XYZ file of C-alpha atoms in Angstrom:
521
model
C 72.470 -15.020 -14.823
C 71.196 -18.541 -15.220
C 67.438 -18.680 -15.924
C 65.455 -21.739 -14.985
C 63.377 -23.062 -17.831
C 59.725 -23.610 -16.958
C 58.922 -27.237 -16.461
C 55.558 -28.963 -16.801
C 55.434 -29.318 -13.002
C 56.109 -25.622 -12.471
C 53.549 -24.630 -15.119
C 50.920 -26.888 -13.575
C 51.645 -25.419 -10.137
C 51.224 -21.846 -11.434
C 48.012 -22.713 -13.232
C 46.523 -24.299 -10.119
C 47.634 -21.330 -8.041
C 45.897 -18.855 -10.372
C 42.751 -20.991 -10.469
C 42.723 -21.127 -6.679
C 42.881 -17.328 -6.481
C 40.111 -16.925 -9.053
C 37.946 -19.488 -7.298
C 38.511 -17.749 -3.984
C 37.406 -14.388 -5.411
C 34.403 -15.939 -7.127
C 33.485 -17.912 -4.029
C 33.529 -14.773 -1.934
C 30.881 -13.187 -4.141
C 28.858 -16.368 -4.530
C 28.808 -17.451 -0.917
C 28.677 -14.078 0.856
C 24.880 -14.532 1.183
C 23.849 -15.995 4.529
C 20.691 -18.056 4.926
C 18.771 -18.093 8.195
C 15.926 -16.497 10.125
C 15.614 -12.777 9.306
C 12.766 -11.913 11.672
C 14.059 -10.026 14.772
C 10.952 -11.158 16.692
C 11.782 -14.857 16.265
C 13.557 -17.075 18.800
C 16.320 -17.968 16.347
C 16.884 -14.571 14.710
C 20.166 -14.373 12.794
C 21.272 -10.765 12.328
C 23.720 -11.879 9.622
C 21.050 -13.600 7.519
C 20.412 -12.087 4.109
C 18.199 -14.880 2.729
C 15.195 -16.148 4.673
C 15.268 -19.950 4.789
C 11.880 -20.278 6.528
C 13.411 -21.553 9.767
C 12.025 -18.875 12.127
C 10.413 -20.158 15.317
C 8.292 -18.115 17.718
C 7.047 -18.197 21.269
C 3.337 -19.009 21.682
C 1.393 -15.817 20.944
C -2.228 -14.986 21.788
C -4.339 -12.200 20.351
C -7.975 -11.192 20.818
C -9.670 -9.569 17.800
C -12.019 -6.693 18.679
C -15.772 -7.174 18.318
C -17.067 -4.565 15.849
C -20.653 -5.715 15.207
C -22.687 -8.069 17.423
C -24.819 -9.433 15.962
C -24.333 -8.975 12.227
C -27.460 -8.692 10.116
C -29.754 -11.694 10.482
C -29.457 -12.380 6.760
C -25.844 -13.478 7.414
C -26.335 -16.221 9.986
C -23.606 -18.284 8.272
C -21.077 -15.712 7.079
C -18.579 -17.961 5.337
C -16.323 -15.436 3.618
C -15.247 -11.790 3.712
C -13.701 -9.472 1.135
C -12.923 -5.752 0.944
C -13.665 -4.317 -2.518
C -14.676 -0.892 -3.713
C -14.148 0.482 -0.169
C -16.922 -1.803 1.067
C -17.035 -5.082 2.965
C -18.726 -8.040 1.284
C -19.871 -11.391 2.663
C -22.176 -14.320 1.838
C -23.794 -17.351 3.442
C -22.524 -20.919 3.518
C -23.847 -23.775 1.387
C -27.618 -23.822 0.913
C -27.886 -20.051 1.234
C -28.941 -17.709 -1.532
C -26.498 -17.339 -4.471
C -25.817 -13.758 -3.399
C -23.157 -11.565 -1.833
C -23.975 -8.808 0.635
C -22.513 -5.334 1.092
C -22.373 -4.845 4.866
C -21.540 -2.064 7.306
C -18.422 -2.393 9.483
C -19.951 -0.424 12.366
C -23.525 -1.691 12.541
C -25.767 -4.538 11.460
C -26.940 -2.550 8.449
C -27.111 -4.375 5.126
C -26.374 -1.943 2.302
C -26.909 -4.104 -0.751
C -27.879 -7.617 -1.869
C -26.272 -8.771 -5.125
C -27.620 -12.007 -6.630
C -25.603 -13.985 -9.176
C -27.947 -14.800 -12.034
C -27.926 -18.498 -12.966
C -25.634 -19.477 -10.047
C -26.320 -21.923 -7.231
C -24.848 -21.992 -3.755
C -23.901 -25.650 -3.339
C -21.208 -24.859 -0.777
C -19.787 -21.346 -1.130
C -16.717 -21.029 1.105
C -14.506 -18.057 0.194
C -14.394 -14.886 -1.892
C -11.452 -13.018 -3.437
C -10.961 -9.810 -5.443
C -8.221 -8.893 -7.945
C -9.001 -5.186 -8.210
C -11.480 -5.697 -11.061
C -13.234 -9.034 -10.595
C -14.810 -10.919 -7.707
C -14.142 -14.660 -7.378
C -16.619 -16.719 -5.328
C -15.461 -20.241 -4.503
C -18.150 -22.937 -4.632
C -15.694 -25.651 -3.644
C -16.736 -26.808 -0.173
C -16.296 -30.603 -0.255
C -16.910 -32.108 3.177
C -17.423 -35.624 1.762
C -14.560 -35.374 -0.743
C -16.673 -36.556 -3.670
C -17.793 -33.411 -5.485
C -17.231 -33.369 -9.243
C -18.602 -29.838 -9.747
C -15.977 -27.702 -7.977
C -16.140 -24.211 -9.424
C -15.369 -20.523 -8.969
C -17.761 -17.791 -10.123
C -16.047 -14.720 -11.592
C -17.824 -11.394 -12.226
C -16.831 -7.702 -12.405
C -17.301 -5.245 -9.551
C -18.397 -2.723 -12.189
C -21.582 -4.759 -12.695
C -22.742 -3.632 -9.239
C -24.185 -0.069 -9.064
C -22.217 2.103 -6.654
C -25.318 3.900 -5.340
C -26.656 1.247 -2.986
C -29.397 3.543 -1.703
C -30.935 3.633 -5.153
C -30.047 -0.019 -5.849
C -30.455 -2.041 -2.625
C -31.049 -5.238 -4.618
C -29.170 -6.136 -7.787
C -29.027 -9.192 -10.026
C -25.945 -9.700 -12.170
C -26.928 -11.226 -15.536
C -25.566 -14.719 -16.116
C -23.813 -13.568 -19.305
C -21.525 -11.399 -17.123
C -20.564 -14.335 -14.884
C -17.695 -16.610 -15.887
C -17.154 -20.087 -14.428
C -13.765 -21.581 -13.614
C -14.110 -25.332 -12.983
C -11.347 -27.516 -11.579
C -10.248 -30.842 -10.130
C -7.293 -31.727 -7.912
C -4.404 -33.352 -9.794
C -3.666 -35.811 -6.965
C -7.280 -36.851 -6.309
C -8.424 -39.955 -8.215
C -11.070 -39.182 -10.838
C -13.965 -39.649 -10.919
C -14.223 -38.812 -7.249
C -16.012 -41.104 -4.837
C -17.624 -39.544 -1.749
C -16.807 -41.075 1.611
C -19.512 -42.502 3.834
C -19.163 -39.741 6.406
C -18.113 -36.093 6.293
C -14.857 -34.586 7.504
C -12.692 -37.556 6.449
C -11.086 -36.104 3.321
C -8.038 -34.067 2.389
C -9.812 -32.579 -0.645
C -12.072 -30.107 1.106
C -11.351 -26.398 0.592
C -12.561 -23.180 2.213
C -9.740 -20.710 1.476
C -8.667 -18.872 -1.678
C -6.609 -15.850 -2.793
C -5.786 -14.324 -6.182
C -2.112 -13.528 -6.746
C 0.067 -12.898 -9.815
C -2.679 -13.818 -12.253
C -3.359 -17.194 -10.629
C -5.845 -18.750 -8.220
C -4.363 -20.150 -5.025
C -6.320 -22.608 -2.897
C -5.570 -23.728 0.673
C -7.247 -27.019 1.481
C -9.012 -28.009 4.664
C -7.272 -31.337 5.251
C -9.476 -33.141 7.752
C -7.308 -36.279 7.814
C -3.843 -34.747 8.208
C -4.937 -31.558 10.064
C -2.850 -29.376 7.764
C -3.283 -27.409 4.540
C -1.975 -27.904 1.016
C -1.409 -24.965 -1.280
C -2.822 -25.686 -4.761
C -2.461 -23.462 -7.810
C -4.755 -22.908 -10.800
C -2.602 -21.325 -13.461
C -5.248 -19.037 -15.009
C -8.024 -16.544 -14.276
C -9.893 -17.229 -17.508
C -13.147 -19.203 -17.664
C -12.555 -22.883 -18.381
C -11.775 -26.241 -16.803
C -8.448 -26.721 -15.030
C -6.411 -29.056 -12.868
C -5.247 -27.608 -9.545
C -1.624 -28.537 -8.843
C -0.266 -29.010 -5.289
C 2.806 -26.878 -4.524
C 3.470 -27.230 -0.791
C 1.931 -28.337 2.514
C 1.950 -26.529 5.860
C 1.492 -28.447 9.155
C -0.969 -26.016 10.740
C -2.391 -28.336 13.415
C -5.810 -26.862 12.620
C -8.172 -26.956 9.647
C -8.002 -23.825 7.447
C -11.323 -22.057 6.850
C -10.282 -18.768 5.207
C -7.369 -16.897 3.636
C -6.575 -13.422 2.363
C -3.600 -11.466 1.031
C -2.887 -7.918 2.182
C -3.546 -5.478 -0.683
C -0.334 -4.870 -2.600
C 1.823 -6.573 0.050
C 3.430 -10.004 0.376
C 1.541 -10.824 3.566
C -0.997 -13.657 3.761
C -3.263 -14.662 6.639
C -4.740 -18.146 7.088
C -7.613 -18.630 9.544
C -8.978 -21.830 11.051
C -9.922 -23.823 14.126
C -9.296 -27.078 15.945
C -10.817 -28.491 19.133
C -12.940 -25.400 19.670
C -10.036 -22.915 19.431
C -9.208 -20.534 16.606
C -5.802 -19.838 15.096
C -4.222 -17.635 12.465
C -1.049 -18.089 10.421
C 0.793 -14.982 9.198
C 2.928 -15.738 6.140
C 5.522 -13.202 4.993
C 8.931 -12.863 3.325
C 8.210 -15.864 1.093
C 9.634 -16.362 -2.406
C 9.557 -18.305 -5.640
C 5.787 -18.566 -5.963
C 5.503 -20.512 -2.710
C 4.054 -19.132 0.510
C 5.304 -21.608 3.104
C 9.063 -21.046 2.630
C 9.219 -17.750 4.551
C 8.040 -16.566 7.959
C 5.185 -18.702 9.319
C 3.949 -17.253 12.583
C 1.017 -18.820 14.436
C -1.313 -16.553 16.417
C -3.746 -18.160 18.862
C -7.179 -16.508 18.803
C -10.269 -16.901 20.961
C -12.368 -20.011 21.429
C -15.701 -20.896 19.866
C -17.446 -19.497 22.950
C -16.400 -16.027 21.734
C -15.754 -16.448 18.011
C -18.368 -19.062 17.155
C -17.138 -20.772 13.984
C -14.919 -18.213 12.241
C -14.777 -18.717 8.464
C -14.188 -15.278 6.934
C -11.087 -13.077 6.906
C -9.997 -10.067 4.847
C -7.363 -7.343 5.004
C -8.297 -3.692 4.720
C -4.665 -2.545 4.783
C -1.257 -4.145 5.219
C -2.016 -5.158 8.810
C -5.648 -4.261 9.621
C -8.694 -6.289 8.646
C -11.854 -8.166 9.619
C -12.972 -11.654 10.697
C -16.526 -13.016 10.621
C -18.072 -16.100 12.176
C -21.121 -18.241 11.679
C -23.736 -18.337 14.417
C -23.402 -21.365 16.700
C -26.776 -22.240 18.177
C -25.800 -24.886 20.780
C -23.586 -22.445 22.679
C -25.623 -19.307 21.835
C -22.899 -17.395 19.951
C -24.140 -14.763 17.510
C -22.832 -14.138 14.043
C -20.271 -11.344 14.602
C -17.804 -9.097 12.845
C -14.367 -8.659 14.430
C -11.441 -6.408 13.540
C -7.761 -7.267 13.868
C -4.437 -5.444 13.666
C -1.400 -7.702 13.332
C 1.247 -4.993 12.847
C 3.023 -6.137 16.025
C 3.451 -9.657 14.620
C 4.873 -8.825 11.194
C 8.572 -7.890 10.876
C 9.185 -4.249 10.068
C 11.303 -5.137 7.066
C 8.170 -6.711 5.559
C 5.535 -4.311 6.832
C 5.701 -0.906 5.125
C 7.003 1.905 7.296
C 4.119 4.107 8.426
C 4.211 7.884 8.624
C 2.662 8.628 12.013
C 2.537 12.417 11.718
C 3.603 15.245 9.420
C 2.888 18.792 10.607
C 3.932 22.371 10.005
C 3.530 25.706 11.761
C 5.233 29.086 12.154
C 7.722 29.658 14.978
C 9.539 32.999 15.365
C 8.977 33.860 11.732
C 10.206 30.516 10.400
C 8.242 27.548 9.055
C 8.739 24.522 11.338
C 8.268 21.149 9.621
C 8.008 18.041 11.861
C 7.636 14.336 11.057
C 7.477 11.016 12.875
C 7.590 7.389 11.579
C 7.019 4.104 13.358
C 10.519 3.060 12.229
C 13.502 4.868 10.654
C 13.347 5.501 6.916
C 16.160 6.046 4.453
C 16.811 8.987 2.150
C 14.164 11.262 3.645
C 13.822 14.514 1.719
C 12.067 17.693 2.818
C 10.550 19.341 -0.245
C 9.225 22.881 -0.790
C 6.896 24.563 -3.279
C 5.509 28.043 -3.739
C 2.431 26.800 -5.609
C 1.805 23.286 -4.258
C 2.709 21.711 -7.619
C 6.385 22.217 -8.428
C 8.572 20.984 -5.553
C 12.284 21.358 -4.903
C 14.422 19.609 -2.289
C 15.351 21.648 0.785
C 17.346 18.984 2.647
C 18.060 15.242 2.578
C 18.421 13.028 5.658
C 20.121 9.652 5.130
C 18.206 8.057 8.000
C 15.383 9.488 10.077
C 12.518 8.346 12.307
C 11.580 11.738 13.772
C 12.868 15.140 12.813
C 12.455 18.883 12.488
C 13.347 21.277 9.710
C 13.098 25.070 9.743
C 12.623 27.123 6.593
C 12.382 30.883 6.060
C 9.046 31.606 4.354
C 9.197 33.527 1.090
C 5.513 33.785 0.221
C 2.214 34.304 2.029
C 1.471 30.582 1.535
C 4.289 28.012 1.441
C 3.842 24.297 0.635
C 5.803 21.336 2.015
C 5.937 17.555 1.687
C 8.424 14.808 2.507
C 9.486 11.752 0.523
C 11.306 8.612 1.643
C 12.340 5.143 0.514
C 10.337 2.114 1.606
C 12.068 -1.174 2.441
C 11.532 -2.392 -1.128
C 13.160 0.741 -2.559
C 9.908 2.376 -3.662
C 9.606 6.139 -3.095
C 6.711 7.222 -0.888
C 5.320 10.749 -0.526
C 3.490 12.382 2.350
C 0.450 14.566 1.975
C 1.093 18.215 1.127
C 0.739 20.759 3.917
C 0.587 24.534 3.551
C 1.619 27.193 6.030
C 0.291 30.739 5.857
C 2.758 33.438 6.871
C 2.740 37.156 7.566
C 5.372 37.990 4.976
C 6.423 41.687 4.832
C 5.224 43.314 1.622
C 8.060 44.045 -0.786
C 8.190 44.998 -4.450
C 10.855 43.486 -6.693
C 11.690 41.654 -9.952
C 11.161 44.638 -12.257
C 11.235 44.133 -16.022
C 10.771 47.071 -18.397
C 10.442 46.644 -22.164
C 10.778 49.127 -25.046
C 7.041 48.978 -25.707
C 6.424 50.385 -22.235
C 5.408 47.105 -20.530
C 6.471 47.073 -16.877
C 6.130 43.906 -14.784
C 7.010 43.450 -11.146
C 6.397 41.104 -8.204
C 4.653 42.081 -5.002
C 5.105 39.813 -1.959
C 3.066 39.856 1.216
C -0.416 38.903 2.375
C -2.384 41.883 1.118
C -2.702 44.408 -1.682
C -0.370 47.413 -1.782
C -0.665 50.985 -3.138
C 2.261 52.148 -5.276
C 3.135 54.968 -7.645
C 6.051 54.941 -10.107
C 8.514 57.432 -11.651
C 10.891 56.854 -14.579
C 13.944 59.062 -14.910
C 16.761 59.242 -17.408
C 20.419 58.980 -16.498
C 20.530 62.787 -16.441
C 17.804 62.892 -13.787
C 15.107 64.151 -16.167
C 11.684 62.688 -15.391
C 10.461 60.631 -18.350
C 7.108 59.421 -16.996
C 5.056 59.130 -13.858
C 2.269 56.716 -12.911
C -0.097 57.762 -10.184
C -0.862 55.606 -7.161
C -2.817 52.425 -7.736
C -3.579 49.247 -5.776
C -1.720 46.043 -6.734
C -2.258 42.443 -5.646
C 0.380 40.012 -4.244
C 2.194 38.170 -7.021
C 3.108 39.372 -10.504
C 1.610 42.611 -11.828
C 1.764 44.234 -15.264
C 1.269 47.906 -16.197
C 2.079 50.065 -19.253
C 3.993 53.319 -19.515
C 2.595 55.965 -21.847
C 3.432 55.278 -25.496
C 4.663 58.880 -25.774
C 7.516 58.091 -23.388
C 10.816 57.584 -25.172
C 12.836 54.950 -23.311
C 16.595 54.841 -23.541
C 18.642 51.690 -22.893
C 18.891 52.457 -19.155
C 16.526 54.316 -16.803
C 16.037 54.903 -13.127
C 12.809 53.422 -11.757
C 11.407 54.574 -8.422
C 8.456 52.834 -6.712
C 6.671 54.697 -3.900
C 4.341 53.499 -1.141
C 3.371 55.045 2.177
C 6.032 52.913 3.918
C 8.583 52.217 1.227
C 10.594 53.840 -1.558
C 12.670 51.724 -3.912
C 14.900 53.076 -6.688
C 16.805 50.847 -9.101
C 18.895 51.355 -12.252
C 17.078 49.308 -14.866
C 18.094 48.107 -18.321
C 15.290 48.419 -20.858
C 14.683 45.184 -22.745
C 13.614 44.919 -26.379
């Protein structure tokens, strides 16, 4: 057969063909990701989107925070910031107030504790943040745009005595307070104040701590938006804040907070007498404005005064405070909010609504309910409340039931599941008490005469024992005694000669058990 010799044209064709196939395979893996709006609550939700491109748009949404305290303590007429720390709520007064933070009640106007910062001054304190160890108080209010002393006071929570009843007033020594000073990289230095207030883009009233950095959100009076600046350190010193991104809020931002342990940020502010909140979620790359940006319209100044404090207590629940507004007779108040309905479930952690257990027809009934289905749910069991084993796994479950035959007087259960980020979450442990029939079992007899056995049930039991040889001859007898549920240990007389195998009979008033038992060394 004649064979065609490969030509340069044919070789080039084959090479291009192979490259095309390889490129096609590679392209499939590279470009299988779909960008778009991932929030099902948005107008332009794309169910195929795997990467959030920040394009989500929403219908106008209104929400009314709940009044918790009205009025707040008279010491806080100008509550300008809020922060949860150490299971307590903290606030302070605006510029000109005492250089102090206040531990306040969330249900009454009670003031638990006054903590003064030694050596500090309150030029224009505007926000407070907490990183789990340290407080950060921002003295960076800059209504005229010309301040050259912008700073953040940093001090440890541990410097404040926990017992506020014994320590209602505290002063933190100045040697425990660090100062972080800064300027804005895009503001000409030295700064020159304007002739009138509220005509600058270098005012700031909002701050959070995240990933070992300080993040500022400016109150841009000129552009009616906010710019996100970053200070790349938490250590005392002098720094330059760098602008990262700008969000067209259409209101001036007066406060910010990040949900504890979650990538959810709330911005608070007002414009033309009305208050607004931005909920930021599903962001990436160190920026906060490239993900979901949902605006929530709040109440007017006639209800909320001039709101300048916001803090999360959990992933979706938190508090807002306002300054007193004298001209329209609005008190300083504390509000609560719950924004769970406005945050997509794939961002907000799934919540276990209930986990219960009881006895039905002799079986343990375990029931659970979540606010949204979870993956890889496992029902786990323990006889001691410490060592758990898996009874059953459910690939996907929102509500469910599982029945288990109880083995002990007290049986312990818990469930585990995977959160959206892959982390494993556990429920609390519940225990169910059962009327388990008393039985005797798990006998072990050793050459030295040690006899151990297990007694199940809810109460003690009276038993006597007899040991017999294989020929039926009685080797030893133990008279009736009372034994407790669980493992028991007794000793046969040392005079008893034990062969390799014996018959053991256990007697009670309701039960007789005889087994052929190998004697262990």
